[in-house]
């Protein structure tokens, strides 16, 4: 039982937090700009490298240097939106999907060019886990990740329901024509969508890098589960995407637990497949997701 | 007669270019004619390569499935079948939804196929790969001229696929597809079964991608998971089709040769750079291809050879 908590449940929540942070951005962009953002994983990668560079220069713990990663991710997404996505906005959105596919490659080759293709770690050496009640062993990172996701979930909820900007975002996502007719500043909404999506992606990327290591494919490898999470939560529902990310993270990690017999239920090398099959099942039976998102 | 080094290089270029041309024609059916976004080209390519390798390779040393030593055409057929069925499964789930969902699912299936290929040793021999994959008409000629023969085979297949595409483009089937792509609702209103047409499109494209994979396995005579590097294949084919002109099979072939030419030419150049710079410059090439795609998308969406709708011919009375 204690082994279950230590080696499966707590890492599952961490993985879920990473997926959730990425999925919020994907869901908001899909809801407001109407396209599946294929470069979102690579925005995470850039965020992770931004934080990494700051760690090299400033002797502070990585999580305190998150603003550098966030800044890099925001600058990068606003730049590609201005240069590559905006000129295509009048066309069918599938062109923007193709463009974002290319942006993913651009981001990745930039990461390889500036930081190299090798694996990097934020803090060298093995981190000792914290022990509670003599039995529960948790690494500090996993506690931090869970705290971060709770804080962000609360902030996001307050922002979307109370602030004017957050409410305009929901309006544009739900009824774009009506929102434009009622005089909402769509450009501003789009800008803030990118800023929020990029910030959360940078946090997710840094957490993923802290959990394992930083490499140019870091974010791309997480893209599929994040798409699954945003569909599960319902497109255009940021809070749903948060929940969806947690569910996918839990499902992936817990599928490796020996529920029946001695071996893992599903071989750990097929973890990603779990997310994919959840996504396929959703697309067949409930494409609008669990929280009544849009069906685009 | 011994071929000179340069001519030999050129033959190699045309073989790889021909394989890319088949992939590009396949994508042209899915995207150019059907408007379906497939981000998992590498997956269908890989599954076709493995299907053919397992069926045609002479011996498997008892370590994995295979060693049937069947003739190459049967290998191509197996590749088309397996890739087509995979494509059918993906499309069946996604065709009724917006194209973005198909994009997400196709990237997913490519990833799953990659996992299966790496992990299922009994099927694919894992990272050790499958060796001794035969080429068509092997044994008729020896040495470097064998490549010449293989090039001829590849381009005959390219021409066959091209003729098929051109005929499809002109057929009622092709017209219906373009109608669906350009205005789904009106196509539906005149009674076309939109989902069924899209399903067919995706399956035909996927099967052709499988054949391209099988030919590539024959070309290298050896197949390992590294040969089907997922992103590069998928991405290059997309850039080729967009640059060449989506919707036009001639454009697909032209784009494949053009982009493959640029890619190979820069490789000759960057390979001469000293160690560290040579690795770095390969990232610069990827970056440039990424930027080229953006340029094509914004300024040049028609491509090299734009789509031309076939002439309507009415019977005079």
Coordinates of C-alpha atoms in Angstrom, one line a residue:
Chain A
X1 CA 0.0 0.0 0.0
X2 CA 2.7 2.4 1.1
X3 CA 4.7 1.4 -2.0
X4 CA 1.6 2.3 -4.1
X5 CA 1.5 5.8 -2.6
X6 CA 5.3 6.4 -2.9
X7 CA 6.1 5.0 -6.3
X8 CA 2.8 5.3 -8.2
X9 CA 0.4 7.8 -6.7
X10 CA 2.6 10.8 -5.9
X11 CA 4.6 10.6 -9.2
X12 CA 1.3 10.2 -10.9
X13 CA 0.1 13.5 -9.5
X14 CA 3.3 15.2 -10.6
X15 CA 3.0 13.9 -14.1
X16 CA -0.7 14.9 -14.0
X17 CA 0.3 18.4 -13.0
X18 CA 2.7 18.7 -15.9
X19 CA 0.1 17.5 -18.4
X20 CA -2.5 19.8 -16.8
X21 CA -0.4 22.9 -17.1
X22 CA 0.3 22.2 -20.8
X23 CA -3.2 21.2 -21.6
X24 CA -4.7 24.5 -20.2
X25 CA -2.8 26.4 -22.9
X26 CA -3.8 23.9 -25.7
X27 CA -7.4 24.1 -24.6
X28 CA -7.5 27.9 -24.5
X29 CA -5.8 28.3 -27.8
X30 CA -8.1 25.7 -29.4
X31 CA -11.1 27.4 -27.9
X32 CA -10.1 31.0 -28.8
X33 CA -8.0 30.7 -31.9
X34 CA -9.7 27.5 -33.2
X35 CA -6.7 25.4 -34.0
X36 CA -4.7 22.6 -32.4
X37 CA -1.4 24.1 -31.4
X38 CA 1.2 21.5 -32.4
X39 CA 4.1 23.7 -31.2
X40 CA 2.9 23.8 -27.6
X41 CA 5.2 21.0 -26.4
X42 CA 8.1 22.8 -27.9
X43 CA 7.1 26.0 -26.1
X44 CA 7.5 23.9 -22.9
X45 CA 11.0 22.9 -24.1
X46 CA 11.9 26.6 -24.6
X47 CA 10.6 27.4 -21.2
X48 CA 12.7 24.6 -19.6
X49 CA 15.8 25.9 -21.4
X50 CA 15.1 29.5 -20.4
X51 CA 15.0 28.4 -16.7
X52 CA 18.1 26.3 -17.3
X53 CA 20.1 29.2 -18.6
X54 CA 19.1 31.3 -15.6
X55 CA 20.2 28.4 -13.3
X56 CA 23.6 28.5 -14.9
X57 CA 24.0 32.2 -14.3
X58 CA 22.3 32.8 -11.0
X59 CA 22.8 30.6 -7.9
X60 CA 19.2 30.2 -6.9
X61 CA 16.9 27.2 -6.8
X62 CA 15.4 26.5 -10.3
X63 CA 11.8 27.1 -9.3
X64 CA 12.7 30.7 -8.2
X65 CA 14.1 31.3 -11.6
X66 CA 10.9 30.3 -13.4
X67 CA 10.3 33.9 -14.5
X68 CA 13.2 33.6 -17.0
X69 CA 11.8 30.5 -18.6
X70 CA 8.3 32.1 -18.6
X71 CA 9.7 35.3 -20.2
X72 CA 11.4 33.3 -23.0
X73 CA 8.3 31.3 -23.7
X74 CA 6.1 34.4 -23.9
X75 CA 8.5 36.2 -26.2
X76 CA 8.7 33.2 -28.4
X77 CA 5.0 32.6 -28.7
X78 CA 4.1 36.2 -29.2
X79 CA 6.7 36.4 -31.9
X80 CA 5.5 33.4 -33.8
X81 CA 1.9 34.5 -33.5
X82 CA 2.8 37.9 -35.0
X83 CA 5.0 36.5 -37.7
X84 CA 3.5 33.1 -38.6
X85 CA 0.0 32.6 -37.3
X86 CA -1.6 36.0 -37.7
X87 CA -1.1 36.3 -41.4
X88 CA -3.0 32.9 -41.8
X89 CA -5.9 33.8 -39.5
X90 CA -8.2 34.7 -42.4
X91 CA -7.7 31.3 -44.0
X92 CA -9.1 27.9 -42.9
X93 CA -7.6 27.1 -39.5
X94 CA -5.9 24.0 -40.8
X95 CA -3.3 26.2 -42.4
X96 CA -2.4 27.5 -39.0
X97 CA -2.2 23.9 -37.8
X98 CA 0.4 23.2 -40.5
X99 CA 2.2 26.4 -39.7
X100 CA 2.3 25.4 -36.0
X101 CA 3.7 22.0 -37.0
X102 CA 6.5 23.9 -38.7
X103 CA 7.0 26.2 -35.7
X104 CA 7.4 23.1 -33.5
X105 CA 10.4 22.1 -35.7
X106 CA 11.7 25.7 -35.6
X107 CA 11.6 25.8 -31.8
X108 CA 13.3 22.4 -31.5
X109 CA 16.1 23.2 -33.9
X110 CA 16.7 26.5 -32.1
X111 CA 16.9 24.6 -28.8
X112 CA 19.4 22.2 -30.4
X113 CA 21.4 25.0 -31.9
X114 CA 21.7 27.1 -28.8
X115 CA 21.8 24.5 -26.0
X116 CA 22.9 21.3 -27.9
X117 CA 21.2 18.0 -28.2
X118 CA 22.6 16.4 -25.0
X119 CA 20.6 15.9 -21.8
X120 CA 21.1 18.6 -19.1
X121 CA 20.1 18.6 -15.5
X122 CA 19.2 21.6 -13.4
X123 CA 20.8 20.4 -10.2
X124 CA 23.4 17.7 -10.3
X125 CA 23.4 14.8 -7.9
X126 CA 20.6 12.7 -6.4
X127 CA 18.0 14.6 -4.4
X128 CA 17.1 12.9 -1.1
X129 CA 13.4 12.4 -0.6
X130 CA 11.6 13.8 2.4
X131 CA 10.2 11.2 4.7
X132 CA 6.9 11.6 6.6
X133 CA 5.7 9.3 9.4
X134 CA 8.7 7.0 8.6
X135 CA 6.8 5.5 5.6
X136 CA 5.8 8.1 3.1
X137 CA 8.8 9.2 1.0
X138 CA 8.2 12.1 -1.3
X139 CA 10.8 14.1 -3.3
X140 CA 10.6 17.8 -2.6
X141 CA 9.9 18.4 -6.3
X142 CA 6.7 16.3 -6.2
X143 CA 5.4 18.3 -3.3
X144 CA 6.3 21.6 -5.1
X145 CA 4.6 20.4 -8.3
X146 CA 1.4 19.6 -6.5
X147 CA 1.5 22.9 -4.6
X148 CA 2.1 24.8 -7.8
X149 CA -0.8 23.1 -9.6
X150 CA -3.2 23.9 -6.6
X151 CA -2.2 27.6 -6.6
X152 CA -2.5 27.9 -10.4
X153 CA -5.9 26.1 -10.4
X154 CA -7.2 28.6 -7.8
X155 CA -5.7 31.6 -9.5
X156 CA -7.0 30.5 -12.9
X157 CA -10.5 30.0 -11.6
X158 CA -10.6 33.4 -9.9
X159 CA -9.2 35.0 -13.1
X160 CA -11.7 33.4 -15.4
X161 CA -14.7 34.0 -13.3
X162 CA -14.0 37.4 -11.6
X163 CA -11.7 39.4 -13.9
X164 CA -12.9 41.3 -16.9
X165 CA -10.2 39.9 -19.1
X166 CA -10.9 36.3 -18.0
X167 CA -14.6 36.7 -18.7
X168 CA -13.9 38.2 -22.2
X169 CA -11.7 35.2 -22.9
X170 CA -14.6 32.8 -22.0
X171 CA -16.9 34.9 -24.1
X172 CA -14.6 34.8 -27.2
X173 CA -14.2 31.0 -26.7
X174 CA -17.9 30.3 -26.4
X175 CA -19.4 32.8 -28.9
X176 CA -16.8 34.5 -31.1
X177 CA -19.2 36.5 -33.3
X178 CA -21.3 37.7 -30.4
X179 CA -18.1 38.7 -28.5
X180 CA -16.8 40.6 -31.5
X181 CA -20.2 42.4 -32.0
X182 CA -20.3 43.4 -28.4
X183 CA -17.1 45.2 -28.8
X184 CA -14.6 42.9 -27.0
X185 CA -11.0 43.6 -28.0
X186 CA -10.3 40.3 -29.7
X187 CA -6.6 41.1 -30.3
X188 CA -6.1 41.7 -26.6
X189 CA -7.8 38.5 -25.8
X190 CA -5.6 36.6 -28.2
X191 CA -2.5 38.2 -26.8
X192 CA -3.4 37.2 -23.3
X193 CA -4.3 33.7 -24.4
X194 CA -0.7 33.3 -25.6
X195 CA 0.8 34.9 -22.5
X196 CA -1.1 32.6 -20.2
X197 CA -0.6 29.5 -22.3
X198 CA 3.1 30.2 -22.7
X199 CA 3.6 30.9 -19.0
X200 CA 1.9 27.7 -17.9
X201 CA 3.8 25.8 -20.6
X202 CA 7.1 27.1 -19.3
X203 CA 6.2 26.1 -15.8
X204 CA 5.2 22.6 -17.0
X205 CA 8.4 22.3 -19.1
X206 CA 10.6 23.3 -16.1
X207 CA 8.8 20.8 -13.9
X208 CA 9.2 18.1 -16.5
X209 CA 12.9 19.0 -16.8
X210 CA 13.4 18.8 -13.0
X211 CA 11.6 15.5 -12.8
X212 CA 13.9 13.9 -15.4
X213 CA 16.3 16.0 -17.5
X214 CA 16.1 18.7 -20.1
X215 CA 16.6 17.8 -23.8
X216 CA 15.3 19.1 -27.1
X217 CA 12.5 16.5 -27.4
X218 CA 11.2 17.1 -23.9
X219 CA 8.0 18.9 -24.8
X220 CA 7.3 17.1 -28.1
X221 CA 7.2 13.8 -26.3
X222 CA 4.5 15.2 -23.9
X223 CA 2.3 16.6 -26.7
X224 CA 0.1 13.6 -27.3
X225 CA -1.0 13.2 -23.6
X226 CA -1.6 16.9 -23.4
X227 CA -3.9 16.8 -26.5
X228 CA -5.7 13.9 -24.9
X229 CA -6.1 15.9 -21.7
X230 CA -7.5 18.9 -23.4
X231 CA -10.0 16.8 -25.3
X232 CA -10.9 15.0 -22.1
X233 CA -11.5 18.3 -20.3
X234 CA -13.5 19.7 -23.2
X235 CA -12.0 22.1 -25.7
X236 CA -12.1 25.7 -24.5
X237 CA -12.6 24.8 -20.9
X238 CA -9.3 25.6 -19.1
X239 CA -10.5 24.2 -15.7
X240 CA -11.6 21.1 -17.5
X241 CA -8.1 20.8 -19.1
X242 CA -6.6 21.0 -15.6
X243 CA -8.8 18.1 -14.5
X244 CA -8.1 16.2 -17.8
X245 CA -4.4 16.5 -17.3
X246 CA -4.6 15.1 -13.8
X247 CA -6.8 12.2 -15.1
X248 CA -4.4 11.3 -17.9
X249 CA -1.3 11.6 -15.7
X250 CA -3.0 9.3 -13.1
X251 CA -4.1 6.8 -15.8
X252 CA -0.7 6.6 -17.4
X253 CA 1.2 6.1 -14.1
X254 CA -1.3 3.8 -12.4
X255 CA -1.6 1.6 -15.5
X256 CA 1.9 0.4 -14.7
X257 CA 0.9 -0.7 -11.2
X258 CA 0.6 -4.5 -10.7
X259 CA -3.2 -4.5 -10.2
X260 CA -3.6 -8.1 -11.4
X261 CA -0.8 -10.6 -10.5
X262 CA 2.8 -9.6 -10.2
X263 CA 3.7 -7.8 -13.4
X264 CA 2.6 -4.3 -14.3
X265 CA -0.9 -4.1 -15.8
X266 CA 0.5 -2.4 -18.9
X267 CA 4.2 -2.4 -19.6
X268 CA 5.7 1.0 -18.7
X269 CA 7.1 1.3 -22.3
X270 CA 3.5 1.6 -23.5
X271 CA 2.5 4.4 -21.0
X272 CA 2.0 6.9 -23.9
X273 CA -0.4 4.4 -25.5
X274 CA -2.8 4.8 -22.5
X275 CA -3.2 8.5 -23.3
X276 CA -3.8 7.7 -26.9
X277 CA -6.5 5.1 -26.2
X278 CA -8.2 7.4 -23.8
X279 CA -8.2 10.0 -26.6
X280 CA -9.5 7.6 -29.2
X281 CA -12.3 6.4 -26.9
X282 CA -13.3 10.0 -26.2
X283 CA -13.3 10.8 -29.9
X284 CA -15.6 7.9 -30.6
X285 CA -18.0 8.2 -27.6
X286 CA -17.8 11.7 -26.2
X287 CA -15.8 14.1 -28.4
X288 CA -17.0 17.1 -26.5
X289 CA -15.1 15.9 -23.4
X290 CA -16.3 15.4 -19.8
X291 CA -17.1 19.1 -19.2
X292 CA -19.2 19.9 -22.2
X293 CA -16.5 21.6 -24.2
X294 CA -16.9 22.8 -27.7
X295 CA -16.9 20.3 -30.6
X296 CA -15.0 22.0 -33.3
Chain B
X1 CA 30.9 -0.3 -67.6
X2 CA 31.6 1.3 -64.3
X3 CA 29.6 4.3 -63.3
X4 CA 31.5 7.3 -62.1
X5 CA 31.1 8.5 -58.5
X6 CA 29.0 11.5 -59.4
X7 CA 26.6 9.6 -61.6
X8 CA 26.4 7.0 -58.8
X9 CA 25.5 9.8 -56.3
X10 CA 22.9 11.0 -58.7
X11 CA 21.3 7.6 -59.0
X12 CA 21.1 7.4 -55.2
X13 CA 19.5 10.9 -55.2
X14 CA 16.9 9.8 -57.7
X15 CA 16.0 6.7 -55.7
X16 CA 15.5 8.5 -52.5
X17 CA 13.7 11.3 -54.4
X18 CA 11.4 8.8 -56.0
X19 CA 10.5 7.3 -52.7
X20 CA 9.7 10.8 -51.4
X21 CA 7.7 11.5 -54.6
X22 CA 5.5 8.5 -53.8
X23 CA 5.0 9.8 -50.2
X24 CA 4.2 13.2 -51.6
X25 CA 1.7 11.8 -54.1
X26 CA 0.1 9.9 -51.2
X27 CA -0.1 13.0 -49.1
X28 CA -1.5 14.9 -52.1
X29 CA -4.4 12.4 -52.2
X30 CA -5.1 12.9 -48.5
X31 CA -4.5 16.7 -48.1
X32 CA -4.4 18.1 -51.7
X33 CA -7.6 16.4 -52.8
X34 CA -9.3 15.4 -49.6
X35 CA -8.2 18.2 -47.3
X36 CA -7.3 15.7 -44.5
X37 CA -4.3 16.7 -42.4
X38 CA -2.0 13.7 -41.7
X39 CA 0.7 14.3 -39.2
X40 CA 1.7 10.7 -38.9
X41 CA 3.2 10.0 -42.3
X42 CA 6.2 8.4 -40.7
X43 CA 4.0 5.9 -38.9
X44 CA 2.4 4.6 -42.1
X45 CA 5.8 4.6 -43.8
X46 CA 7.3 2.5 -41.0
X47 CA 4.4 0.0 -40.8
X48 CA 4.7 -0.6 -44.5
X49 CA 8.4 -1.0 -44.3
X50 CA 8.1 -3.6 -41.6
X51 CA 5.3 -5.4 -43.2
X52 CA 7.3 -5.9 -46.4
X53 CA 10.5 -6.7 -44.6
X54 CA 8.8 -9.4 -42.5
X55 CA 7.2 -11.0 -45.6
X56 CA 10.1 -10.8 -48.0
X57 CA 13.3 -11.2 -45.9
X58 CA 15.0 -14.5 -46.5
X59 CA 15.8 -15.5 -43.0
X60 CA 14.9 -14.4 -39.5
X61 CA 17.4 -16.5 -37.6
X62 CA 14.4 -17.6 -35.5
X63 CA 14.6 -14.4 -33.5
X64 CA 11.5 -12.7 -34.8
X65 CA 8.6 -13.3 -37.1
X66 CA 9.5 -13.5 -40.7
X67 CA 11.8 -15.4 -43.0
X68 CA 9.0 -16.2 -45.5
X69 CA 11.2 -15.1 -48.4
X70 CA 8.1 -14.3 -50.5
X71 CA 8.6 -12.3 -53.8
X72 CA 8.8 -8.5 -53.5
X73 CA 5.5 -7.7 -55.2
X74 CA 3.8 -9.6 -52.4
X75 CA 5.8 -7.6 -49.9
X76 CA 4.5 -4.4 -51.5
X77 CA 1.0 -5.8 -51.3
X78 CA 1.4 -6.6 -47.6
X79 CA 2.8 -3.1 -47.0
X80 CA -0.2 -1.5 -48.7
X81 CA -2.7 -3.7 -46.8
X82 CA -1.3 -3.2 -43.3
X83 CA -0.8 0.5 -43.8
X84 CA -4.2 0.8 -45.3
X85 CA -5.9 -1.0 -42.5
X86 CA -4.0 1.2 -40.0
X87 CA -5.2 4.2 -41.8
X88 CA -8.7 2.9 -41.9
X89 CA -8.7 2.5 -38.1
X90 CA -7.5 6.1 -37.6
X91 CA -9.8 7.7 -40.1
X92 CA -12.9 5.7 -39.0
X93 CA -12.6 7.4 -35.6
X94 CA -11.8 10.9 -36.8
X95 CA -13.5 11.6 -40.2
X96 CA -16.7 13.0 -38.8
X97 CA -14.7 15.6 -36.7
X98 CA -12.8 18.7 -37.7
X99 CA -9.5 18.0 -39.4
X100 CA -7.5 19.1 -36.3
X101 CA -8.7 16.0 -34.5
X102 CA -7.4 13.8 -37.3
X103 CA -4.1 15.6 -37.0
X104 CA -3.9 14.8 -33.3
X105 CA -4.9 11.2 -33.8
X106 CA -2.5 10.6 -36.7
X107 CA 0.4 11.8 -34.6
X108 CA -0.8 9.5 -31.9
X109 CA -0.9 6.4 -34.1
X110 CA 2.5 7.2 -35.4
X111 CA 3.8 7.3 -31.9
X112 CA 2.1 4.0 -31.0
X113 CA 3.5 2.3 -34.1
X114 CA 6.9 3.5 -33.1
X115 CA 6.5 2.1 -29.6
X116 CA 5.4 -1.2 -31.0
X117 CA 8.3 -1.4 -33.4
X118 CA 10.8 -0.6 -30.7
X119 CA 9.3 -2.9 -28.0
X120 CA 7.9 -6.0 -29.8
X121 CA 11.1 -7.9 -30.4
X122 CA 9.3 -11.1 -31.5
X123 CA 7.8 -9.1 -34.4
X124 CA 10.5 -6.6 -35.5
X125 CA 13.7 -7.8 -33.8
X126 CA 13.7 -4.5 -31.9
X127 CA 16.6 -2.2 -32.3
X128 CA 18.7 -4.9 -33.9
X129 CA 16.5 -4.6 -37.0
X130 CA 15.8 -6.8 -39.9
X131 CA 18.5 -7.6 -42.5
X132 CA 18.7 -9.1 -46.0
X133 CA 15.6 -7.4 -47.3
X134 CA 15.5 -8.2 -51.1
X135 CA 15.0 -5.8 -53.9
X136 CA 12.8 -6.4 -56.9
X137 CA 14.6 -8.2 -59.8
X138 CA 17.6 -8.8 -57.6
X139 CA 20.2 -11.0 -59.2
X140 CA 19.6 -9.9 -62.8
X141 CA 22.5 -7.4 -62.5
X142 CA 25.4 -7.1 -60.1
X143 CA 27.3 -4.2 -58.6
X144 CA 26.5 -0.6 -59.0
X145 CA 24.3 -1.2 -62.0
X146 CA 21.9 -2.9 -59.5
X147 CA 21.1 0.6 -58.2
X148 CA 20.4 1.8 -61.7
X149 CA 17.8 -1.0 -62.1
X150 CA 16.3 -0.2 -58.7
X151 CA 16.0 3.4 -59.7
X152 CA 14.1 2.4 -62.8
X153 CA 11.7 0.2 -60.8
X154 CA 11.1 3.1 -58.3
X155 CA 10.4 5.6 -61.1
X156 CA 8.1 3.2 -62.9
X157 CA 6.1 2.9 -59.6
X158 CA 6.2 6.7 -59.3
X159 CA 4.8 7.0 -62.8
X160 CA 2.1 4.4 -62.1
X161 CA 1.1 6.2 -58.9
X162 CA 1.1 9.5 -60.8
X163 CA -1.2 8.1 -63.5
X164 CA -3.4 6.7 -60.8
X165 CA -3.6 10.2 -59.2
X166 CA -4.2 12.0 -62.4
X167 CA -7.0 9.6 -63.3
X168 CA -8.5 9.9 -59.8
X169 CA -8.2 13.7 -60.1
X170 CA -10.3 13.6 -63.3
X171 CA -12.8 11.1 -62.2
X172 CA -16.2 11.8 -60.6
X173 CA -14.6 10.5 -57.4
X174 CA -11.9 13.2 -57.6
X175 CA -14.5 15.9 -58.3
X176 CA -16.6 14.8 -55.4
X177 CA -13.5 14.9 -53.1
X178 CA -12.7 18.5 -54.2
X179 CA -16.3 19.5 -53.7
X180 CA -16.2 18.1 -50.2
X181 CA -12.9 19.8 -49.5
X182 CA -14.0 23.2 -50.7
X183 CA -17.6 23.1 -49.4
X184 CA -18.5 20.3 -47.2
X185 CA -22.1 21.4 -46.6
X186 CA -23.0 21.8 -50.2
X187 CA -21.5 18.4 -51.1
X188 CA -23.5 16.9 -48.3
X189 CA -26.6 18.7 -49.6
X190 CA -26.3 17.1 -53.0
X191 CA -26.3 13.7 -51.4
X192 CA -22.6 12.8 -51.2
X193 CA -21.6 10.6 -48.3
X194 CA -18.8 12.9 -46.9
X195 CA -17.5 10.5 -44.3
X196 CA -17.3 7.6 -46.7
X197 CA -15.3 9.6 -49.3
X198 CA -12.9 10.9 -46.6
X199 CA -12.4 7.4 -45.3
X200 CA -11.5 6.1 -48.8
X201 CA -9.1 9.0 -49.4
X202 CA -7.3 8.5 -46.1
X203 CA -7.0 4.7 -46.7
X204 CA -5.7 5.1 -50.3
X205 CA -3.1 7.6 -49.1
X206 CA -2.0 5.5 -46.2
X207 CA -1.6 2.4 -48.4
X208 CA 0.6 4.3 -50.8
X209 CA 2.7 5.6 -47.9
X210 CA 3.1 1.9 -46.8
X211 CA 4.3 1.1 -50.3
X212 CA 6.9 3.9 -50.1
X213 CA 8.1 2.5 -46.8
X214 CA 8.4 -1.0 -48.3
X215 CA 10.5 0.4 -51.2
X216 CA 12.7 2.3 -48.8
X217 CA 13.3 -0.9 -46.8
X218 CA 14.3 -2.7 -50.0
X219 CA 16.6 0.1 -51.0
X220 CA 18.6 0.0 -47.7
X221 CA 18.2 -3.8 -47.5
X222 CA 18.1 -3.3 -43.8
X223 CA 15.5 -1.9 -41.5
X224 CA 15.8 -0.7 -37.9
X225 CA 13.6 1.7 -35.9
X226 CA 16.1 4.5 -36.6
X227 CA 15.3 4.3 -40.3
X228 CA 11.9 5.7 -39.7
X229 CA 12.8 8.8 -37.7
X230 CA 9.3 10.1 -37.2
X231 CA 9.5 13.8 -37.5
X232 CA 11.9 14.3 -40.3
X233 CA 10.0 12.1 -42.8
X234 CA 6.7 13.6 -41.9
X235 CA 7.9 17.1 -42.0
X236 CA 9.9 16.9 -45.2
X237 CA 7.0 15.4 -47.1
X238 CA 4.7 18.2 -45.9
X239 CA 7.2 20.9 -47.0
X240 CA 7.6 19.1 -50.3
X241 CA 3.9 19.0 -51.0
X242 CA 3.3 22.6 -49.9
X243 CA 6.2 23.9 -52.0
X244 CA 5.3 21.8 -55.0
X245 CA 1.7 22.7 -55.1
X246 CA -0.9 20.7 -53.2
X247 CA -3.8 19.4 -55.3
X248 CA -1.6 18.8 -58.3
X249 CA 0.1 15.5 -58.7
X250 CA 2.8 17.1 -61.0
X251 CA 3.4 19.6 -58.3
X252 CA 3.8 16.8 -55.7
X253 CA 6.6 15.2 -57.7
X254 CA 8.3 18.5 -58.5
X255 CA 8.2 19.5 -54.9
X256 CA 9.6 16.2 -53.8
X257 CA 12.6 16.6 -56.1
X258 CA 13.1 20.2 -55.4
X259 CA 13.1 20.0 -51.6
X260 CA 15.0 16.7 -51.7
X261 CA 17.5 18.5 -53.9
X262 CA 18.0 21.4 -51.5
X263 CA 18.2 19.0 -48.6
X264 CA 20.9 16.8 -50.3
X265 CA 22.8 19.7 -51.7
X266 CA 23.1 21.4 -48.3
X267 CA 24.2 18.1 -46.8
X268 CA 27.1 17.9 -49.2
X269 CA 28.1 21.3 -48.1
X270 CA 27.6 20.9 -44.3
X271 CA 29.4 17.5 -44.3
X272 CA 32.6 19.3 -45.2
X273 CA 32.5 21.5 -42.1
X274 CA 34.6 20.4 -39.1
X275 CA 33.1 18.2 -36.4
X276 CA 31.2 20.4 -34.0
X277 CA 30.0 22.7 -36.8
X278 CA 28.7 19.8 -38.9
X279 CA 26.4 18.7 -36.2
X280 CA 25.2 22.2 -35.4
X281 CA 24.6 23.0 -39.1
X282 CA 22.2 20.1 -39.4
X283 CA 20.0 22.0 -37.0
X284 CA 20.4 25.1 -39.1
X285 CA 19.1 23.0 -42.0
X286 CA 16.0 21.9 -40.1
X287 CA 15.5 25.5 -39.0
X288 CA 15.7 26.7 -42.6
X289 CA 13.2 24.1 -43.8
X290 CA 10.8 25.2 -41.0
X291 CA 11.1 28.8 -42.1
X292 CA 10.7 27.7 -45.8
X293 CA 7.4 26.1 -44.9
X294 CA 6.2 29.4 -43.2
X295 CA 7.3 31.3 -46.3
X296 CA 5.4 29.0 -48.6
X297 CA 2.3 29.1 -46.4
X298 CA 2.2 32.9 -46.4
X299 CA 3.4 33.9 -49.8
X300 CA 3.3 31.0 -52.1
X301 CA 0.4 28.9 -51.0
X302 CA -0.3 27.7 -54.6
X303 CA 3.1 26.1 -54.8
X304 CA 5.4 25.6 -57.8
X305 CA 2.7 24.0 -60.0
X306 CA -0.7 25.2 -58.8
X307 CA -3.8 23.1 -58.7
X308 CA -5.7 23.1 -61.9
X309 CA -9.2 21.8 -61.9
X310 CA -9.8 19.5 -64.9
X311 CA -11.8 21.1 -67.7
X312 CA -15.5 20.4 -67.7
X313 CA -16.6 18.9 -70.9
X314 CA -20.3 19.0 -71.7
X315 CA -21.8 16.9 -74.5
X316 CA -23.1 19.0 -77.3
X317 CA -26.6 18.4 -78.4

